[in-house]
Amino acid sequence: MIIVFLGPPGSGKGTQADILHDNHGFFHFDTGSRLRAEIASGSELGQRIASFTNAGKLVPIEIIKEMILKFLREADAERIMFDGFPRNLAQAEVLDEGLKEYGDDLDYAVYLEIDEDNLLARIVNRRFCSKCGEIYNLISKPPKQAGICDNDGAELTQRKDDTEEVFGTRLKVYLEETKPVLDYYRQAGKLHTIDGDYDIEDVSRAVAELLGV
Ligand code: AMP
């Protein structure tokens, strides 16, 4: 089964994707984390990527395309979920063509619909574990001890682009470039909308029910 998660920044895609991985064995392809790992490596490519991510803009299609096609070439998982991809129509076409080449097809596009007024609060309160990557929210999912990961005691950090200033650009990019992808999948009969405003557990139950896992 191959699925994509769609939704604005802060809609809970990453959290839900982690749950699908832990509970249902989905391979979690997280574009943003892969890009951040490339930046952390200090490579020249990473520096180029950072100039886009730090500004909240989309990384150019040729970089994303290479990453996706390489993954599809090497992937051997039965259940795959893409989180943070596709982010515009050109990327949706890259995915369709890439999957077709390997005789596959997308099963579900899961759209986490959320009240856009709440997004900024979700974003600026988001923290993640520098070691295991667990995502927290200072309001809705705080760690037991401030600044410390419940799983491994490592320090929690904030993403460089989770600021009010960069968020404005990220939301604009989402509205202008990513929202049209919803129509693309709606027309293909693959779009399924889940209300993302509920508790994490309720949303994950609705996702699992939809996928029949
Ligand atoms: P995310 O972790 O999904 O919030 O992504 C963080 C940032 O990485 C985005 O604001 C973009 O700059 C970049 N990014 C992530 N996924 C993509 C993608 N599919 N295409 C282009 N840029 C991306």
PDB file of C-alpha atoms and ligand atoms in Angstrom:
ATOM      1  CA  MET A   1       0.000   0.000   0.000  1.00  0.00           C
ATOM      2  CA  ILE A   2       1.328   3.403  -0.951  1.00  0.00           C
ATOM      3  CA  ILE A   3      -0.090   6.574   0.565  1.00  0.00           C
ATOM      4  CA  VAL A   4       0.698  10.277   0.746  1.00  0.00           C
ATOM      5  CA  PHE A   5      -0.109  12.595   3.630  1.00  0.00           C
ATOM      6  CA  LEU A   6      -1.228  16.091   2.705  1.00  0.00           C
ATOM      7  CA  GLY A   7      -1.950  19.084   4.895  1.00  0.00           C
ATOM      8  CA  PRO A   8      -0.548  22.469   5.869  1.00  0.00           C
ATOM      9  CA  PRO A   9       2.601  22.850   7.974  1.00  0.00           C
ATOM     10  CA  GLY A  10       1.672  21.957  11.545  1.00  0.00           C
ATOM     11  CA  SER A  11      -1.336  19.802  10.630  1.00  0.00           C
ATOM     12  CA  GLY A  12       0.145  16.738  12.313  1.00  0.00           C
ATOM     13  CA  LYS A  13       1.349  14.811   9.240  1.00  0.00           C
ATOM     14  CA  GLY A  14       4.643  13.839  10.860  1.00  0.00           C
ATOM     15  CA  THR A  15       3.004  12.731  14.103  1.00  0.00           C
ATOM     16  CA  GLN A  16       0.436  10.606  12.279  1.00  0.00           C
ATOM     17  CA  ALA A  17       3.100   9.178   9.990  1.00  0.00           C
ATOM     18  CA  ASP A  18       5.165   8.128  13.031  1.00  0.00           C
ATOM     19  CA  ILE A  19       2.120   6.350  14.468  1.00  0.00           C
ATOM     20  CA  LEU A  20       1.479   4.513  11.188  1.00  0.00           C
ATOM     21  CA  HIS A  21       5.092   3.445  11.221  1.00  0.00           C
ATOM     22  CA  ASP A  22       5.074   2.259  14.829  1.00  0.00           C
ATOM     23  CA  ASN A  23       1.663   0.560  14.806  1.00  0.00           C
ATOM     24  CA  HIS A  24       1.271  -0.635  11.248  1.00  0.00           C
ATOM     25  CA  GLY A  25       4.776  -1.041   9.846  1.00  0.00           C
ATOM     26  CA  PHE A  26       4.641   1.679   7.222  1.00  0.00           C
ATOM     27  CA  PHE A  27       7.956   2.882   5.862  1.00  0.00           C
ATOM     28  CA  HIS A  28       7.949   6.625   6.605  1.00  0.00           C
ATOM     29  CA  PHE A  29       9.475   8.679   3.808  1.00  0.00           C
ATOM     30  CA  ASP A  30       9.815  12.118   5.379  1.00  0.00           C
ATOM     31  CA  THR A  31      11.113  14.603   2.818  1.00  0.00           C
ATOM     32  CA  GLY A  32      11.719  17.411   5.333  1.00  0.00           C
ATOM     33  CA  SER A  33      13.804  15.186   7.652  1.00  0.00           C
ATOM     34  CA  ARG A  34      15.843  13.899   4.734  1.00  0.00           C
ATOM     35  CA  LEU A  35      16.530  17.447   3.631  1.00  0.00           C
ATOM     36  CA  ARG A  36      17.500  18.437   7.186  1.00  0.00           C
ATOM     37  CA  ALA A  37      19.860  15.428   7.355  1.00  0.00           C
ATOM     38  CA  GLU A  38      21.558  16.577   4.148  1.00  0.00           C
ATOM     39  CA  ILE A  39      21.925  20.078   5.640  1.00  0.00           C
ATOM     40  CA  ALA A  40      23.392  18.605   8.854  1.00  0.00           C
ATOM     41  CA  SER A  41      25.978  16.675   6.800  1.00  0.00           C
ATOM     42  CA  GLY A  42      27.506  20.020   5.832  1.00  0.00           C
ATOM     43  CA  SER A  43      27.636  19.108   2.134  1.00  0.00           C
ATOM     44  CA  GLU A  44      27.483  21.659  -0.643  1.00  0.00           C
ATOM     45  CA  LEU A  45      24.078  20.277  -1.603  1.00  0.00           C
ATOM     46  CA  GLY A  46      22.994  20.717   2.031  1.00  0.00           C
ATOM     47  CA  GLN A  47      24.026  24.376   1.964  1.00  0.00           C
ATOM     48  CA  ARG A  48      21.982  24.900  -1.177  1.00  0.00           C
ATOM     49  CA  ILE A  49      18.984  23.155   0.392  1.00  0.00           C
ATOM     50  CA  ALA A  50      19.264  25.280   3.559  1.00  0.00           C
ATOM     51  CA  SER A  51      18.965  28.485   1.558  1.00  0.00           C
ATOM     52  CA  PHE A  52      15.430  27.360   0.653  1.00  0.00           C
ATOM     53  CA  THR A  53      14.287  25.628   3.853  1.00  0.00           C
ATOM     54  CA  ASN A  54      15.463  28.472   6.119  1.00  0.00           C
ATOM     55  CA  ALA A  55      13.343  30.855   4.084  1.00  0.00           C
ATOM     56  CA  GLY A  56      10.308  28.531   4.112  1.00  0.00           C
ATOM     57  CA  LYS A  57      10.468  28.046   0.340  1.00  0.00           C
ATOM     58  CA  LEU A  58      10.236  24.817  -1.628  1.00  0.00           C
ATOM     59  CA  VAL A  59      13.490  23.120  -2.525  1.00  0.00           C
ATOM     60  CA  PRO A  60      13.871  22.955  -6.351  1.00  0.00           C
ATOM     61  CA  ILE A  61      12.182  20.090  -8.141  1.00  0.00           C
ATOM     62  CA  GLU A  62      15.391  18.544  -9.528  1.00  0.00           C
ATOM     63  CA  ILE A  63      16.709  17.902  -5.997  1.00  0.00           C
ATOM     64  CA  ILE A  64      13.397  16.421  -4.840  1.00  0.00           C
ATOM     65  CA  LYS A  65      12.978  14.365  -8.013  1.00  0.00           C
ATOM     66  CA  GLU A  66      16.375  12.734  -7.629  1.00  0.00           C
ATOM     67  CA  MET A  67      15.649  11.921  -3.986  1.00  0.00           C
ATOM     68  CA  ILE A  68      12.280  10.339  -4.785  1.00  0.00           C
ATOM     69  CA  LEU A  69      13.392   8.350  -7.818  1.00  0.00           C
ATOM     70  CA  LYS A  70      16.387   6.980  -5.895  1.00  0.00           C
ATOM     71  CA  PHE A  71      14.067   5.935  -3.082  1.00  0.00           C
ATOM     72  CA  LEU A  72      11.586   4.242  -5.450  1.00  0.00           C
ATOM     73  CA  ARG A  73      14.436   2.404  -7.178  1.00  0.00           C
ATOM     74  CA  GLU A  74      15.689   0.954  -3.907  1.00  0.00           C
ATOM     75  CA  ALA A  75      12.435   0.621  -1.926  1.00  0.00           C
ATOM     76  CA  ASP A  76      11.386  -2.865  -0.897  1.00  0.00           C
ATOM     77  CA  ALA A  77       8.677  -2.076   1.680  1.00  0.00           C
ATOM     78  CA  GLU A  78       5.106  -3.357   1.303  1.00  0.00           C
ATOM     79  CA  ARG A  79       3.651  -0.271   2.958  1.00  0.00           C
ATOM     80  CA  ILE A  80       5.039   3.145   2.143  1.00  0.00           C
ATOM     81  CA  MET A  81       3.882   6.553   3.238  1.00  0.00           C
ATOM     82  CA  PHE A  82       5.145   9.856   1.912  1.00  0.00           C
ATOM     83  CA  ASP A  83       5.008  12.761   4.338  1.00  0.00           C
ATOM     84  CA  GLY A  84       5.778  16.262   3.062  1.00  0.00           C
ATOM     85  CA  PHE A  85       5.666  15.136  -0.545  1.00  0.00           C
ATOM     86  CA  PRO A  86       4.258  15.906  -3.081  1.00  0.00           C
ATOM     87  CA  ARG A  87       4.143  19.629  -2.416  1.00  0.00           C
ATOM     88  CA  ASN A  88       3.156  20.841  -5.866  1.00  0.00           C
ATOM     89  CA  LEU A  89       1.676  19.466  -9.073  1.00  0.00           C
ATOM     90  CA  ALA A  90       5.061  18.828 -10.699  1.00  0.00           C
ATOM     91  CA  GLN A  91       6.016  16.637  -7.717  1.00  0.00           C
ATOM     92  CA  ALA A  92       2.696  14.761  -7.873  1.00  0.00           C
ATOM     93  CA  GLU A  93       3.472  13.946 -11.496  1.00  0.00           C
ATOM     94  CA  VAL A  94       7.000  12.793 -10.579  1.00  0.00           C
ATOM     95  CA  LEU A  95       5.454  10.399  -8.066  1.00  0.00           C
ATOM     96  CA  ASP A  96       2.866   9.051 -10.498  1.00  0.00           C
ATOM     97  CA  GLU A  97       5.445   8.466 -13.211  1.00  0.00           C
ATOM     98  CA  GLY A  98       7.966   6.972 -10.796  1.00  0.00           C
ATOM     99  CA  LEU A  99       5.389   4.553  -9.390  1.00  0.00           C
ATOM    100  CA  LYS A 100       4.187   3.615 -12.869  1.00  0.00           C
ATOM    101  CA  GLU A 101       7.701   2.705 -13.879  1.00  0.00           C
ATOM    102  CA  TYR A 102       7.730   0.057 -11.146  1.00  0.00           C
ATOM    103  CA  GLY A 103       4.181  -1.148 -11.858  1.00  0.00           C
ATOM    104  CA  ASP A 104       2.802   0.544  -8.743  1.00  0.00           C
ATOM    105  CA  ASP A 105       0.062   3.053  -8.112  1.00  0.00           C
ATOM    106  CA  LEU A 106      -0.860   5.374  -5.276  1.00  0.00           C
ATOM    107  CA  ASP A 107      -3.595   3.930  -3.053  1.00  0.00           C
ATOM    108  CA  TYR A 108      -4.648   6.872  -0.870  1.00  0.00           C
ATOM    109  CA  ALA A 109      -3.996  10.581  -0.582  1.00  0.00           C
ATOM    110  CA  VAL A 110      -4.862  11.391   3.029  1.00  0.00           C
ATOM    111  CA  TYR A 111      -5.595  15.062   3.639  1.00  0.00           C
ATOM    112  CA  LEU A 112      -5.417  16.239   7.238  1.00  0.00           C
ATOM    113  CA  GLU A 113      -7.834  19.140   7.210  1.00  0.00           C
ATOM    114  CA  ILE A 114      -7.293  21.616   9.999  1.00  0.00           C
ATOM    115  CA  ASP A 115      -8.453  25.030  11.117  1.00  0.00           C
ATOM    116  CA  GLU A 116      -5.760  27.275   9.647  1.00  0.00           C
ATOM    117  CA  ASP A 117      -6.098  29.766  12.531  1.00  0.00           C
ATOM    118  CA  ASN A 118      -4.528  27.220  14.912  1.00  0.00           C
ATOM    119  CA  LEU A 119      -1.502  26.439  12.795  1.00  0.00           C
ATOM    120  CA  LEU A 120       0.824  29.179  13.976  1.00  0.00           C
ATOM    121  CA  ALA A 121       0.343  28.163  17.637  1.00  0.00           C
ATOM    122  CA  ARG A 122       1.075  24.542  16.738  1.00  0.00           C
ATOM    123  CA  ILE A 123       4.225  25.495  14.855  1.00  0.00           C
ATOM    124  CA  VAL A 124       5.843  27.848  17.375  1.00  0.00           C
ATOM    125  CA  ASN A 125       5.149  25.368  20.201  1.00  0.00           C
ATOM    126  CA  ARG A 126       6.587  22.404  18.348  1.00  0.00           C
ATOM    127  CA  ARG A 127       9.760  20.795  19.680  1.00  0.00           C
ATOM    128  CA  PHE A 128      11.520  17.600  18.714  1.00  0.00           C
ATOM    129  CA  CYS A 129      14.060  15.272  20.263  1.00  0.00           C
ATOM    130  CA  SER A 130      17.540  15.827  18.901  1.00  0.00           C
ATOM    131  CA  LYS A 131      18.218  12.091  19.317  1.00  0.00           C
ATOM    132  CA  CYS A 132      15.125  10.015  18.457  1.00  0.00           C
ATOM    133  CA  GLY A 133      13.130  12.638  16.555  1.00  0.00           C
ATOM    134  CA  GLU A 134       9.987  12.327  18.708  1.00  0.00           C
ATOM    135  CA  ILE A 135       7.733  15.320  18.136  1.00  0.00           C
ATOM    136  CA  TYR A 136       6.260  17.262  21.078  1.00  0.00           C
ATOM    137  CA  ASN A 137       3.999  20.251  21.433  1.00  0.00           C
ATOM    138  CA  LEU A 138       4.410  22.452  24.504  1.00  0.00           C
ATOM    139  CA  ILE A 139       0.628  22.805  24.770  1.00  0.00           C
ATOM    140  CA  SER A 140      -1.021  19.660  23.422  1.00  0.00           C
ATOM    141  CA  LYS A 141       1.748  17.099  23.978  1.00  0.00           C
ATOM    142  CA  PRO A 142       4.322  18.454  26.448  1.00  0.00           C
ATOM    143  CA  PRO A 143       7.253  16.326  27.628  1.00  0.00           C
ATOM    144  CA  LYS A 144       7.068  15.103  31.243  1.00  0.00           C
ATOM    145  CA  GLN A 145      10.130  17.207  32.097  1.00  0.00           C
ATOM    146  CA  ALA A 146      10.556  20.576  30.381  1.00  0.00           C
ATOM    147  CA  GLY A 147      13.034  20.503  27.514  1.00  0.00           C
ATOM    148  CA  ILE A 148      13.788  16.771  27.869  1.00  0.00           C
ATOM    149  CA  CYS A 149      12.631  13.837  25.716  1.00  0.00           C
ATOM    150  CA  ASP A 150      10.478  11.262  27.548  1.00  0.00           C
ATOM    151  CA  ASN A 151      12.016   8.421  25.514  1.00  0.00           C
ATOM    152  CA  ASP A 152      15.723   8.941  25.978  1.00  0.00           C
ATOM    153  CA  GLY A 153      16.379  12.028  28.122  1.00  0.00           C
ATOM    154  CA  ALA A 154      17.947  13.917  25.205  1.00  0.00           C
ATOM    155  CA  GLU A 155      17.485  17.640  24.781  1.00  0.00           C
ATOM    156  CA  LEU A 156      14.490  18.957  22.864  1.00  0.00           C
ATOM    157  CA  THR A 157      15.137  21.477  20.122  1.00  0.00           C
ATOM    158  CA  GLN A 158      13.150  23.725  17.847  1.00  0.00           C
ATOM    159  CA  ARG A 159      13.364  23.648  14.060  1.00  0.00           C
ATOM    160  CA  LYS A 160      14.973  26.700  12.523  1.00  0.00           C
ATOM    161  CA  ASP A 161      11.938  27.274  10.289  1.00  0.00           C
ATOM    162  CA  ASP A 162       9.347  26.917  13.090  1.00  0.00           C
ATOM    163  CA  THR A 163       9.242  30.655  13.737  1.00  0.00           C
ATOM    164  CA  GLU A 164       6.372  33.053  13.207  1.00  0.00           C
ATOM    165  CA  GLU A 165       8.277  34.842  10.461  1.00  0.00           C
ATOM    166  CA  VAL A 166       9.143  31.785   8.357  1.00  0.00           C
ATOM    167  CA  PHE A 167       5.749  30.240   9.015  1.00  0.00           C
ATOM    168  CA  GLY A 168       4.085  33.047   7.029  1.00  0.00           C
ATOM    169  CA  THR A 169       6.026  32.054   3.912  1.00  0.00           C
ATOM    170  CA  ARG A 170       5.460  28.338   4.492  1.00  0.00           C
ATOM    171  CA  LEU A 171       1.699  28.837   4.747  1.00  0.00           C
ATOM    172  CA  LYS A 172       1.673  31.005   1.612  1.00  0.00           C
ATOM    173  CA  VAL A 173       3.659  28.353  -0.291  1.00  0.00           C
ATOM    174  CA  TYR A 174       1.211  25.730   0.954  1.00  0.00           C
ATOM    175  CA  LEU A 175      -1.855  27.701  -0.142  1.00  0.00           C
ATOM    176  CA  GLU A 176      -0.450  28.580  -3.554  1.00  0.00           C
ATOM    177  CA  GLU A 177       1.461  25.436  -4.486  1.00  0.00           C
ATOM    178  CA  THR A 178       0.379  22.498  -2.367  1.00  0.00           C
ATOM    179  CA  LYS A 179      -3.376  23.060  -2.136  1.00  0.00           C
ATOM    180  CA  PRO A 180      -3.827  22.456  -5.904  1.00  0.00           C
ATOM    181  CA  VAL A 181      -2.438  18.957  -5.292  1.00  0.00           C
ATOM    182  CA  LEU A 182      -5.645  18.224  -3.350  1.00  0.00           C
ATOM    183  CA  ASP A 183      -7.692  18.776  -6.516  1.00  0.00           C
ATOM    184  CA  TYR A 184      -5.286  16.633  -8.502  1.00  0.00           C
ATOM    185  CA  TYR A 185      -5.967  13.681  -6.201  1.00  0.00           C
ATOM    186  CA  ARG A 186      -9.654  14.513  -5.860  1.00  0.00           C
ATOM    187  CA  GLN A 187     -10.021  14.213  -9.625  1.00  0.00           C
ATOM    188  CA  ALA A 188      -8.160  10.908  -9.542  1.00  0.00           C
ATOM    189  CA  GLY A 189     -10.668   9.667  -6.911  1.00  0.00           C
ATOM    190  CA  LYS A 190      -7.887   9.185  -4.351  1.00  0.00           C
ATOM    191  CA  LEU A 191      -8.398  12.049  -1.944  1.00  0.00           C
ATOM    192  CA  HIS A 192      -9.690  11.233   1.540  1.00  0.00           C
ATOM    193  CA  THR A 193     -10.180  14.001   4.069  1.00  0.00           C
ATOM    194  CA  ILE A 194      -9.669  13.464   7.803  1.00  0.00           C
ATOM    195  CA  ASP A 195     -10.507  16.104  10.382  1.00  0.00           C
ATOM    196  CA  GLY A 196      -7.105  16.889  11.906  1.00  0.00           C
ATOM    197  CA  ASP A 197      -8.465  19.113  14.671  1.00  0.00           C
ATOM    198  CA  TYR A 198      -9.233  16.177  16.971  1.00  0.00           C
ATOM    199  CA  ASP A 199      -6.839  14.577  19.477  1.00  0.00           C
ATOM    200  CA  ILE A 200      -3.836  12.733  18.071  1.00  0.00           C
ATOM    201  CA  GLU A 201      -5.355   9.336  19.021  1.00  0.00           C
ATOM    202  CA  ASP A 202      -8.718  10.115  17.392  1.00  0.00           C
ATOM    203  CA  VAL A 203      -7.029  11.218  14.186  1.00  0.00           C
ATOM    204  CA  SER A 204      -4.817   8.130  14.074  1.00  0.00           C
ATOM    205  CA  ARG A 205      -7.864   5.910  14.628  1.00  0.00           C
ATOM    206  CA  ALA A 206      -9.633   7.602  11.713  1.00  0.00           C
ATOM    207  CA  VAL A 207      -6.565   7.171   9.488  1.00  0.00           C
ATOM    208  CA  ALA A 208      -6.207   3.478  10.354  1.00  0.00           C
ATOM    209  CA  GLU A 209      -9.925   2.921   9.709  1.00  0.00           C
ATOM    210  CA  LEU A 210      -9.690   4.614   6.329  1.00  0.00           C
ATOM    211  CA  LEU A 211      -6.713   2.492   5.300  1.00  0.00           C
ATOM    212  CA  GLY A 212      -8.203  -0.685   6.749  1.00  0.00           C
ATOM    213  CA  VAL A 213      -5.066  -1.495   8.750  1.00  0.00           C
TER     214      VAL A 213
HETATM  215  P1  AMP B   1       8.613  19.839   6.543  1.00  0.00           P
HETATM  216  O1  AMP B   1       9.542  19.126   7.465  1.00  0.00           O
HETATM  217  O2  AMP B   1       7.775  18.895   5.741  1.00  0.00           O
HETATM  218  O3  AMP B   1       7.805  20.895   7.240  1.00  0.00           O
HETATM  219  O4  AMP B   1       9.528  20.606   5.483  1.00  0.00           O
HETATM  220  C1  AMP B   1      10.433  21.621   5.893  1.00  0.00           C
HETATM  221  C2  AMP B   1      10.950  22.376   4.687  1.00  0.00           C
HETATM  222  O5  AMP B   1      11.668  21.473   3.815  1.00  0.00           O
HETATM  223  C3  AMP B   1       9.879  22.995   3.784  1.00  0.00           C
HETATM  224  O6  AMP B   1       9.462  24.270   4.258  1.00  0.00           O
HETATM  225  C4  AMP B   1      10.630  23.094   2.459  1.00  0.00           C
HETATM  226  O7  AMP B   1      11.563  24.159   2.491  1.00  0.00           O
HETATM  227  C5  AMP B   1      11.426  21.793   2.451  1.00  0.00           C
HETATM  228  N1  AMP B   1      10.677  20.679   1.847  1.00  0.00           N
HETATM  229  C6  AMP B   1      10.157  19.591   2.477  1.00  0.00           C
HETATM  230  N2  AMP B   1       9.545  18.767   1.620  1.00  0.00           N
HETATM  231  C7  AMP B   1       9.668  19.347   0.397  1.00  0.00           C
HETATM  232  C8  AMP B   1       9.231  19.004  -0.904  1.00  0.00           C
HETATM  233  N3  AMP B   1       8.524  17.884  -1.148  1.00  0.00           N
HETATM  234  N4  AMP B   1       9.542  19.845  -1.926  1.00  0.00           N
HETATM  235  C9  AMP B   1      10.268  20.963  -1.720  1.00  0.00           C
HETATM  236  N5  AMP B   1      10.701  21.362  -0.518  1.00  0.00           N
HETATM  237  C10 AMP B   1      10.407  20.569   0.542  1.00  0.00           C
END
